[in-house]
Amino acid sequence: TPWIRHAVTGLVDRGHEKFDVRSSYGSSKAKRNQTGFAAEWRGDVLDRVFLSASVRHDDNDTFSDFTTWRTGITVPLPELGIRPHASIGTGAKAPTMFEQFGTTSSFRSNPGLKPETSKSWDAGVEFTFLRDKAIVDVTYFEMDITNKITDESVECPEADQSSCRRPINLDGVSKRKGIEVDARFRILPNLSLGLAYTYLDAFDSSGEREIRRPRHAARGDITYKFDEGRGTFHVAAIYNGKMQDNVFNFYDWTKSDRVTLDDYWLVTAAASYKLNPGLEIYGRIENLFDEDYEEVFGFSTAGIAGYAGLRWTFDAEQLGNGLSMK
């Protein structure tokens, strides 16, 4: 019809995983297959209301099948400079093969793990002002997680130490909620600034704060283009706030203690230049200030690192002409 436009997409995918581990702490072989069926519908009503709906069914041979869905709506109002948007849906995450079948000196698997399932929703408003030179999006979100996968201390007397970790599904519902603010500003025609901030409250079903989930996280980046857009210079800084993690209690293997990991900043600088329409030289430096930080308690992270290279790009027409035979 003239007042609504539709687009429908469908897919089928097939996944096959194999797991084969042999060590002095145990050996195991496993495999699992998964077939997914998905469809998505998108609708545009009078070029004013944009709708979406999707559904996916996963057929698994090692645990129960599950069906997930999501729907969303956004309504641009350019005359007011705002764009309200919202979505709601469900999700599922299967345990890893290592969680189900892996074994190390300090880890015991759990073949009976169930997939995590979740239901979430979000709602927000995007504001556009300063003649489209500034965009700010504020979104509130909530998520409920069932069968959340975590770990617990168990006794493993056959190993060199008295306690191990084993993954389990938590009873009850784990909850996450927070606010995201995302902004982008065009300072000059060739200079833009991006800023983002997330506040997160994340608690498991026992009321304890989730590990490795910082309450505060932020990002800032600045991009400068030069030589009529052929060259780009980009600097980004990521802030990860303080977060909690588990640590072994060597005096009582039935318990795990909590430790607070320090917050940190990571800075990345990158540059690229198009030597010609199909050839680009690029380079980047990660962890520019060689920050010493931890994402997981007791595990080191990479220091400063640099990368450089050349990138060739071929479009379909160029590739076709190059391969054609006359």
mmCIF file of C-alpha atoms in Angstrom:
data_model
loop_
_atom_site.group_PDB
_atom_site.id
_atom_site.type_symbol
_atom_site.label_atom_id
_atom_site.label_comp_id
_atom_site.label_asym_id
_atom_site.label_seq_id
_atom_site.Cartn_x
_atom_site.Cartn_y
_atom_site.Cartn_z
ATOM 1 C CA THR A 1 0.000 0.000 0.000
ATOM 2 C CA PRO A 2 1.208 3.595 -0.559
ATOM 3 C CA TRP A 3 1.155 4.473 3.132
ATOM 4 C CA ILE A 4 3.297 1.579 4.368
ATOM 5 C CA ARG A 5 6.420 -0.143 3.089
ATOM 6 C CA HIS A 6 7.558 -3.611 4.133
ATOM 7 C CA ALA A 7 10.786 -5.592 4.123
ATOM 8 C CA VAL A 8 11.019 -9.233 5.178
ATOM 9 C CA THR A 9 14.235 -11.194 5.702
ATOM 10 C CA GLY A 10 14.714 -14.840 6.609
ATOM 11 C CA LEU A 11 17.652 -17.120 7.268
ATOM 12 C CA VAL A 12 18.613 -20.651 8.232
ATOM 13 C CA ASP A 13 21.969 -21.480 9.781
ATOM 14 C CA ARG A 14 23.652 -24.641 10.978
ATOM 15 C CA GLY A 15 26.304 -24.925 13.655
ATOM 16 C CA HIS A 16 28.467 -27.914 14.561
ATOM 17 C CA GLU A 17 30.934 -27.901 17.463
ATOM 18 C CA LYS A 18 33.454 -30.520 18.529
ATOM 19 C CA PHE A 19 35.375 -30.627 21.791
ATOM 20 C CA ASP A 20 38.315 -32.947 22.449
ATOM 21 C CA VAL A 21 40.589 -32.411 25.442
ATOM 22 C CA ARG A 22 43.205 -34.699 26.960
ATOM 23 C CA SER A 23 45.206 -33.849 30.065
ATOM 24 C CA SER A 24 46.492 -35.387 33.273
ATOM 25 C CA TYR A 25 43.349 -34.051 34.980
ATOM 26 C CA GLY A 26 40.933 -35.778 32.666
ATOM 27 C CA SER A 27 39.960 -36.372 29.050
ATOM 28 C CA SER A 28 36.654 -35.771 27.344
ATOM 29 C CA LYS A 29 35.109 -35.686 23.924
ATOM 30 C CA ALA A 30 31.859 -33.985 23.034
ATOM 31 C CA LYS A 31 29.966 -32.533 20.110
ATOM 32 C CA ARG A 32 26.766 -30.600 19.658
ATOM 33 C CA ASN A 33 24.685 -29.416 16.728
ATOM 34 C CA GLN A 34 22.387 -26.447 16.402
ATOM 35 C CA THR A 35 20.040 -25.377 13.612
ATOM 36 C CA GLY A 36 18.606 -21.875 13.660
ATOM 37 C CA PHE A 37 15.581 -20.434 11.835
ATOM 38 C CA ALA A 38 15.055 -16.656 11.891
ATOM 39 C CA ALA A 39 12.820 -14.046 10.270
ATOM 40 C CA GLU A 40 12.671 -10.257 10.497
ATOM 41 C CA TRP A 41 10.014 -7.792 9.395
ATOM 42 C CA ARG A 42 10.572 -4.057 9.021
ATOM 43 C CA GLY A 43 7.820 -1.549 8.313
ATOM 44 C CA ASP A 44 7.752 2.154 7.462
ATOM 45 C CA VAL A 45 4.395 3.841 8.053
ATOM 46 C CA LEU A 46 4.035 7.135 6.166
ATOM 47 C CA ASP A 47 7.790 7.688 6.485
ATOM 48 C CA ARG A 48 7.036 8.613 10.107
ATOM 49 C CA VAL A 49 6.735 5.460 12.232
ATOM 50 C CA PHE A 50 9.391 2.768 11.821
ATOM 51 C CA LEU A 51 8.618 -0.693 13.220
ATOM 52 C CA SER A 52 10.590 -3.918 13.453
ATOM 53 C CA ALA A 53 9.879 -7.432 14.660
ATOM 54 C CA SER A 54 12.047 -10.537 14.594
ATOM 55 C CA VAL A 55 11.863 -14.111 15.833
ATOM 56 C CA ARG A 56 14.434 -16.917 16.006
ATOM 57 C CA HIS A 57 14.091 -20.608 16.876
ATOM 58 C CA ASP A 58 17.172 -22.688 17.769
ATOM 59 C CA ASP A 59 16.948 -26.446 17.507
ATOM 60 C CA ASN A 60 19.629 -27.972 19.774
ATOM 61 C CA ASP A 61 20.577 -31.616 20.241
ATOM 62 C CA THR A 62 22.225 -31.291 23.681
ATOM 63 C CA PHE A 63 19.736 -29.131 25.604
ATOM 64 C CA SER A 64 16.231 -27.783 25.235
ATOM 65 C CA ASP A 65 15.298 -25.799 22.130
ATOM 66 C CA PHE A 66 14.477 -22.139 22.621
ATOM 67 C CA THR A 67 12.690 -19.385 20.722
ATOM 68 C CA THR A 68 13.622 -15.720 21.093
ATOM 69 C CA TRP A 69 12.005 -12.570 19.716
ATOM 70 C CA ARG A 70 12.420 -8.799 19.611
ATOM 71 C CA THR A 71 10.284 -5.859 18.501
ATOM 72 C CA GLY A 72 11.017 -2.167 18.316
ATOM 73 C CA ILE A 73 9.621 1.210 17.321
ATOM 74 C CA THR A 74 11.106 4.600 16.532
ATOM 75 C CA VAL A 75 9.278 7.798 15.576
ATOM 76 C CA PRO A 76 11.456 10.606 14.149
ATOM 77 C CA LEU A 77 10.010 14.078 14.767
ATOM 78 C CA PRO A 78 12.425 16.386 12.883
ATOM 79 C CA GLU A 79 10.213 19.420 13.419
ATOM 80 C CA LEU A 80 10.806 19.004 17.171
ATOM 81 C CA GLY A 81 14.365 17.747 16.895
ATOM 82 C CA ILE A 82 13.642 14.500 18.741
ATOM 83 C CA ARG A 83 13.376 10.776 17.968
ATOM 84 C CA PRO A 84 11.692 8.600 20.622
ATOM 85 C CA HIS A 85 12.565 4.908 20.420
ATOM 86 C CA ALA A 86 11.869 1.712 22.375
ATOM 87 C CA SER A 87 12.324 -2.036 22.085
ATOM 88 C CA ILE A 88 11.524 -5.201 24.007
ATOM 89 C CA GLY A 89 12.630 -8.767 23.505
ATOM 90 C CA THR A 90 14.119 -12.000 24.760
ATOM 91 C CA GLY A 91 17.477 -13.679 24.348
ATOM 92 C CA ALA A 92 19.348 -16.899 25.081
ATOM 93 C CA LYS A 93 23.016 -17.775 25.520
ATOM 94 C CA ALA A 94 24.263 -21.355 25.470
ATOM 95 C CA PRO A 95 27.045 -22.444 27.821
ATOM 96 C CA THR A 96 30.463 -22.810 26.226
ATOM 97 C CA MET A 97 31.861 -26.219 25.408
ATOM 98 C CA PHE A 98 34.579 -25.688 28.003
ATOM 99 C CA GLU A 99 32.003 -24.903 30.695
ATOM 100 C CA GLN A 100 30.207 -28.157 29.893
ATOM 101 C CA PHE A 101 33.151 -30.476 29.231
ATOM 102 C CA GLY A 102 36.496 -28.833 30.061
ATOM 103 C CA THR A 103 38.816 -29.795 32.928
ATOM 104 C CA THR A 104 41.997 -28.221 34.322
ATOM 105 C CA SER A 105 43.883 -28.386 37.597
ATOM 106 C CA SER A 106 41.492 -25.852 39.134
ATOM 107 C CA PHE A 107 38.339 -26.220 37.029
ATOM 108 C CA ARG A 108 35.641 -28.864 36.816
ATOM 109 C CA SER A 109 33.005 -28.790 34.063
ATOM 110 C CA ASN A 110 29.251 -29.198 34.419
ATOM 111 C CA PRO A 111 27.596 -31.145 31.538
ATOM 112 C CA GLY A 112 24.149 -30.363 32.975
ATOM 113 C CA LEU A 113 24.355 -26.593 32.459
ATOM 114 C CA LYS A 114 21.294 -24.926 30.953
ATOM 115 C CA PRO A 115 21.345 -21.926 28.566
ATOM 116 C CA GLU A 116 20.923 -18.469 30.086
ATOM 117 C CA THR A 117 17.681 -16.783 29.050
ATOM 118 C CA SER A 118 16.796 -13.115 29.331
ATOM 119 C CA LYS A 119 14.017 -10.605 28.818
ATOM 120 C CA SER A 120 14.895 -6.953 28.348
ATOM 121 C CA TRP A 121 13.420 -3.642 27.332
ATOM 122 C CA ASP A 122 14.696 -0.126 26.693
ATOM 123 C CA ALA A 123 13.219 3.291 25.975
ATOM 124 C CA GLY A 124 14.850 6.581 25.162
ATOM 125 C CA VAL A 125 14.892 9.801 23.200
ATOM 126 C CA GLU A 126 17.429 11.118 20.708
ATOM 127 C CA PHE A 127 17.800 14.916 20.559
ATOM 128 C CA THR A 128 19.174 16.774 17.550
ATOM 129 C CA PHE A 129 20.121 20.440 17.833
ATOM 130 C CA LEU A 130 22.567 23.139 16.693
ATOM 131 C CA ARG A 131 21.400 22.632 13.102
ATOM 132 C CA ASP A 132 22.153 18.911 13.134
ATOM 133 C CA LYS A 133 25.671 19.493 14.488
ATOM 134 C CA ALA A 134 24.894 17.796 17.814
ATOM 135 C CA ILE A 135 23.066 14.542 18.582
ATOM 136 C CA VAL A 136 22.438 13.289 22.129
ATOM 137 C CA ASP A 137 20.668 10.012 22.881
ATOM 138 C CA VAL A 138 19.491 9.085 26.393
ATOM 139 C CA THR A 139 18.246 5.506 26.962
ATOM 140 C CA TYR A 140 17.009 3.639 30.037
ATOM 141 C CA PHE A 141 17.231 -0.162 30.002
ATOM 142 C CA GLU A 142 16.363 -3.179 32.140
ATOM 143 C CA MET A 143 17.181 -6.882 31.806
ATOM 144 C CA ASP A 144 16.091 -9.976 33.762
ATOM 145 C CA ILE A 145 18.300 -13.066 33.415
ATOM 146 C CA THR A 146 17.202 -16.599 34.296
ATOM 147 C CA ASN A 147 19.608 -19.527 34.727
ATOM 148 C CA LYS A 148 22.535 -17.126 34.879
ATOM 149 C CA ILE A 149 25.812 -19.041 34.586
ATOM 150 C CA THR A 150 28.310 -18.387 37.378
ATOM 151 C CA ASP A 151 30.728 -20.605 39.311
ATOM 152 C CA GLU A 152 31.175 -22.042 42.768
ATOM 153 C CA SER A 153 33.960 -23.642 44.814
ATOM 154 C CA VAL A 154 33.997 -27.452 44.924
ATOM 155 C CA GLU A 155 36.401 -29.973 46.393
ATOM 156 C CA CYS A 156 38.741 -31.738 43.965
ATOM 157 C CA PRO A 157 40.954 -33.992 46.104
ATOM 158 C CA GLU A 158 42.409 -35.753 43.068
ATOM 159 C CA ALA A 159 44.152 -32.525 41.981
ATOM 160 C CA ASP A 160 47.214 -30.828 43.380
ATOM 161 C CA GLN A 161 45.052 -28.380 45.307
ATOM 162 C CA SER A 162 42.061 -28.792 47.562
ATOM 163 C CA SER A 163 39.523 -26.581 45.737
ATOM 164 C CA CYS A 164 38.299 -26.053 42.197
ATOM 165 C CA ARG A 165 35.741 -23.882 40.442
ATOM 166 C CA ARG A 166 32.679 -25.361 38.752
ATOM 167 C CA PRO A 167 30.101 -23.486 36.600
ATOM 168 C CA ILE A 168 26.485 -23.615 37.776
ATOM 169 C CA ASN A 169 23.106 -22.096 36.899
ATOM 170 C CA LEU A 170 21.850 -19.697 39.542
ATOM 171 C CA ASP A 171 18.312 -20.112 40.826
ATOM 172 C CA GLY A 172 16.004 -17.112 40.585
ATOM 173 C CA VAL A 173 16.308 -13.991 38.448
ATOM 174 C CA SER A 174 19.374 -11.772 38.087
ATOM 175 C CA LYS A 175 18.604 -8.141 37.298
ATOM 176 C CA ARG A 176 20.408 -5.397 35.412
ATOM 177 C CA LYS A 177 19.286 -1.838 34.817
ATOM 178 C CA GLY A 178 20.880 1.440 33.925
ATOM 179 C CA ILE A 179 21.107 4.516 31.757
ATOM 180 C CA GLU A 180 23.144 5.118 28.611
ATOM 181 C CA VAL A 181 23.997 8.544 27.231
ATOM 182 C CA ASP A 182 25.547 8.772 23.767
ATOM 183 C CA ALA A 183 26.476 12.060 22.120
ATOM 184 C CA ARG A 184 28.231 13.221 18.966
ATOM 185 C CA PHE A 185 29.206 16.757 18.041
ATOM 186 C CA ARG A 186 30.467 18.140 14.720
ATOM 187 C CA ILE A 187 32.803 20.876 15.907
ATOM 188 C CA LEU A 188 34.149 21.724 12.438
ATOM 189 C CA PRO A 189 33.383 20.264 8.997
ATOM 190 C CA ASN A 190 36.384 17.945 9.395
ATOM 191 C CA LEU A 191 36.449 17.562 13.200
ATOM 192 C CA SER A 192 33.966 15.540 15.310
ATOM 193 C CA LEU A 193 33.743 14.586 18.964
ATOM 194 C CA GLY A 194 31.967 11.578 20.473
ATOM 195 C CA LEU A 195 31.100 11.010 24.138
ATOM 196 C CA ALA A 196 29.298 8.161 25.897
ATOM 197 C CA TYR A 197 28.514 7.185 29.470
ATOM 198 C CA THR A 198 26.799 4.136 31.026
ATOM 199 C CA TYR A 199 25.537 3.718 34.572
ATOM 200 C CA LEU A 200 24.814 0.082 35.424
ATOM 201 C CA ASP A 201 23.271 -1.676 38.416
ATOM 202 C CA ALA A 202 23.802 -5.440 38.051
ATOM 203 C CA PHE A 203 22.871 -7.908 40.802
ATOM 204 C CA ASP A 204 22.522 -11.674 40.747
ATOM 205 C CA SER A 205 19.512 -13.519 42.163
ATOM 206 C CA SER A 206 21.065 -13.617 45.656
ATOM 207 C CA GLY A 207 21.299 -9.807 45.716
ATOM 208 C CA GLU A 208 25.077 -9.722 45.283
ATOM 209 C CA ARG A 209 26.642 -7.371 42.736
ATOM 210 C CA GLU A 210 27.709 -9.150 39.576
ATOM 211 C CA ILE A 211 31.427 -9.561 39.049
ATOM 212 C CA ARG A 212 33.273 -7.713 36.278
ATOM 213 C CA ARG A 213 30.365 -5.324 35.722
ATOM 214 C CA PRO A 214 31.527 -1.747 36.422
ATOM 215 C CA ARG A 215 28.921 0.657 37.742
ATOM 216 C CA HIS A 216 30.438 3.487 35.683
ATOM 217 C CA ALA A 217 31.838 3.247 32.145
ATOM 218 C CA ALA A 218 32.593 5.986 29.645
ATOM 219 C CA ARG A 219 34.130 6.628 26.248
ATOM 220 C CA GLY A 220 35.391 9.686 24.409
ATOM 221 C CA ASP A 221 36.781 9.958 20.883
ATOM 222 C CA ILE A 222 37.830 12.663 18.493
ATOM 223 C CA THR A 223 38.177 12.272 14.731
ATOM 224 C CA TYR A 224 39.991 14.651 12.397
ATOM 225 C CA LYS A 225 39.905 14.343 8.597
ATOM 226 C CA PHE A 226 42.422 16.121 6.372
ATOM 227 C CA ASP A 227 43.525 16.413 2.752
ATOM 228 C CA GLU A 228 39.933 16.481 1.500
ATOM 229 C CA GLY A 229 39.032 13.378 3.483
ATOM 230 C CA ARG A 230 41.882 11.175 2.269
ATOM 231 C CA GLY A 231 43.491 11.144 5.690
ATOM 232 C CA THR A 232 41.946 10.371 9.089
ATOM 233 C CA PHE A 233 43.342 10.739 12.589
ATOM 234 C CA HIS A 234 41.395 9.200 15.478
ATOM 235 C CA VAL A 235 41.985 9.154 19.240
ATOM 236 C CA ALA A 236 39.718 7.270 21.647
ATOM 237 C CA ALA A 237 39.771 6.980 25.444
ATOM 238 C CA ILE A 238 37.805 4.320 27.321
ATOM 239 C CA TYR A 239 37.108 4.470 31.045
ATOM 240 C CA ASN A 240 36.278 1.318 33.004
ATOM 241 C CA GLY A 241 35.162 1.996 36.568
ATOM 242 C CA LYS A 242 35.882 -0.053 39.662
ATOM 243 C CA MET A 243 34.354 -3.513 39.631
ATOM 244 C CA GLN A 244 34.289 -6.597 41.798
ATOM 245 C CA ASP A 245 35.731 -10.026 41.072
ATOM 246 C CA ASN A 246 35.983 -13.368 42.843
ATOM 247 C CA VAL A 247 39.188 -14.679 44.392
ATOM 248 C CA PHE A 248 39.920 -18.111 45.846
ATOM 249 C CA ASN A 249 39.672 -18.558 49.598
ATOM 250 C CA PHE A 250 42.584 -20.910 50.230
ATOM 251 C CA TYR A 251 41.521 -21.479 53.856
ATOM 252 C CA ASP A 252 37.950 -22.562 53.115
ATOM 253 C CA TRP A 253 37.306 -24.090 49.682
ATOM 254 C CA THR A 254 33.521 -23.775 50.124
ATOM 255 C CA LYS A 255 33.779 -19.970 49.983
ATOM 256 C CA SER A 256 35.077 -17.344 47.594
ATOM 257 C CA ASP A 257 36.148 -13.868 48.610
ATOM 258 C CA ARG A 258 35.498 -10.605 46.778
ATOM 259 C CA VAL A 259 38.140 -8.156 45.614
ATOM 260 C CA THR A 260 37.660 -4.726 44.018
ATOM 261 C CA LEU A 261 39.562 -4.139 40.788
ATOM 262 C CA ASP A 262 40.857 -0.609 40.228
ATOM 263 C CA ASP A 263 39.365 1.617 37.574
ATOM 264 C CA TYR A 264 41.461 2.453 34.521
ATOM 265 C CA TRP A 265 41.696 4.474 31.317
ATOM 266 C CA LEU A 266 42.777 3.015 27.968
ATOM 267 C CA VAL A 267 43.777 5.310 25.101
ATOM 268 C CA THR A 268 44.081 4.279 21.451
ATOM 269 C CA ALA A 269 45.427 6.438 18.619
ATOM 270 C CA ALA A 270 44.932 5.536 14.956
ATOM 271 C CA ALA A 271 45.649 7.142 11.588
ATOM 272 C CA SER A 272 45.026 6.198 7.972
ATOM 273 C CA TYR A 273 45.678 7.731 4.562
ATOM 274 C CA LYS A 274 44.290 6.764 1.135
ATOM 275 C CA LEU A 275 47.212 6.668 -1.277
ATOM 276 C CA ASN A 276 44.769 6.084 -4.135
ATOM 277 C CA PRO A 277 41.096 5.032 -4.386
ATOM 278 C CA GLY A 278 41.997 1.368 -3.783
ATOM 279 C CA LEU A 279 45.022 1.561 -1.480
ATOM 280 C CA GLU A 280 45.166 2.791 2.112
ATOM 281 C CA ILE A 281 47.982 2.847 4.646
ATOM 282 C CA TYR A 282 47.038 2.689 8.324
ATOM 283 C CA GLY A 283 48.469 2.370 11.797
ATOM 284 C CA ARG A 284 47.317 2.369 15.399
ATOM 285 C CA ILE A 285 48.737 2.320 18.918
ATOM 286 C CA GLU A 286 46.743 0.541 21.626
ATOM 287 C CA ASN A 287 47.112 1.280 25.339
ATOM 288 C CA LEU A 288 49.017 4.404 24.372
ATOM 289 C CA PHE A 289 50.141 5.253 27.922
ATOM 290 C CA ASP A 290 51.024 1.649 28.814
ATOM 291 C CA GLU A 291 48.346 1.442 31.523
ATOM 292 C CA ASP A 292 48.715 -1.403 34.034
ATOM 293 C CA TYR A 293 45.222 -2.788 34.661
ATOM 294 C CA GLU A 294 43.188 -5.941 35.330
ATOM 295 C CA GLU A 295 39.987 -7.124 33.663
ATOM 296 C CA VAL A 296 40.049 -10.404 35.625
ATOM 297 C CA PHE A 297 41.708 -10.727 39.016
ATOM 298 C CA GLY A 298 45.162 -12.312 38.762
ATOM 299 C CA PHE A 299 45.381 -12.195 34.946
ATOM 300 C CA SER A 300 47.728 -9.715 33.270
ATOM 301 C CA THR A 301 46.709 -7.604 30.287
ATOM 302 C CA ALA A 302 48.580 -6.305 27.258
ATOM 303 C CA GLY A 303 50.760 -3.229 27.522
ATOM 304 C CA ILE A 304 51.390 -0.690 24.784
ATOM 305 C CA ALA A 305 51.245 -2.209 21.298
ATOM 306 C CA GLY A 306 51.572 -0.813 17.780
ATOM 307 C CA TYR A 307 50.200 -2.040 14.448
ATOM 308 C CA ALA A 308 50.638 -0.856 10.854
ATOM 309 C CA GLY A 309 49.709 -2.130 7.443
ATOM 310 C CA LEU A 310 48.296 -1.617 3.962
ATOM 311 C CA ARG A 311 44.685 -2.200 2.957
ATOM 312 C CA TRP A 312 43.616 -2.911 -0.623
ATOM 313 C CA THR A 313 39.974 -2.491 -1.625
ATOM 314 C CA PHE A 314 38.437 -3.863 -4.820
ATOM 315 C CA ASP A 315 34.877 -3.180 -5.866
ATOM 316 C CA ALA A 316 32.838 -5.752 -7.775
ATOM 317 C CA GLU A 317 33.255 -3.971 -11.119
ATOM 318 C CA GLN A 318 37.027 -3.711 -10.795
ATOM 319 C CA LEU A 319 37.273 -7.338 -9.723
ATOM 320 C CA GLY A 320 35.063 -8.469 -12.579
ATOM 321 C CA ASN A 321 37.084 -6.543 -15.146
ATOM 322 C CA GLY A 322 40.289 -7.922 -13.727
ATOM 323 C CA LEU A 323 39.092 -11.537 -13.951
ATOM 324 C CA SER A 324 37.287 -11.300 -17.289
ATOM 325 C CA MET A 325 38.778 -13.242 -20.185
ATOM 326 C CA LYS A 326 38.641 -11.927 -23.716
#
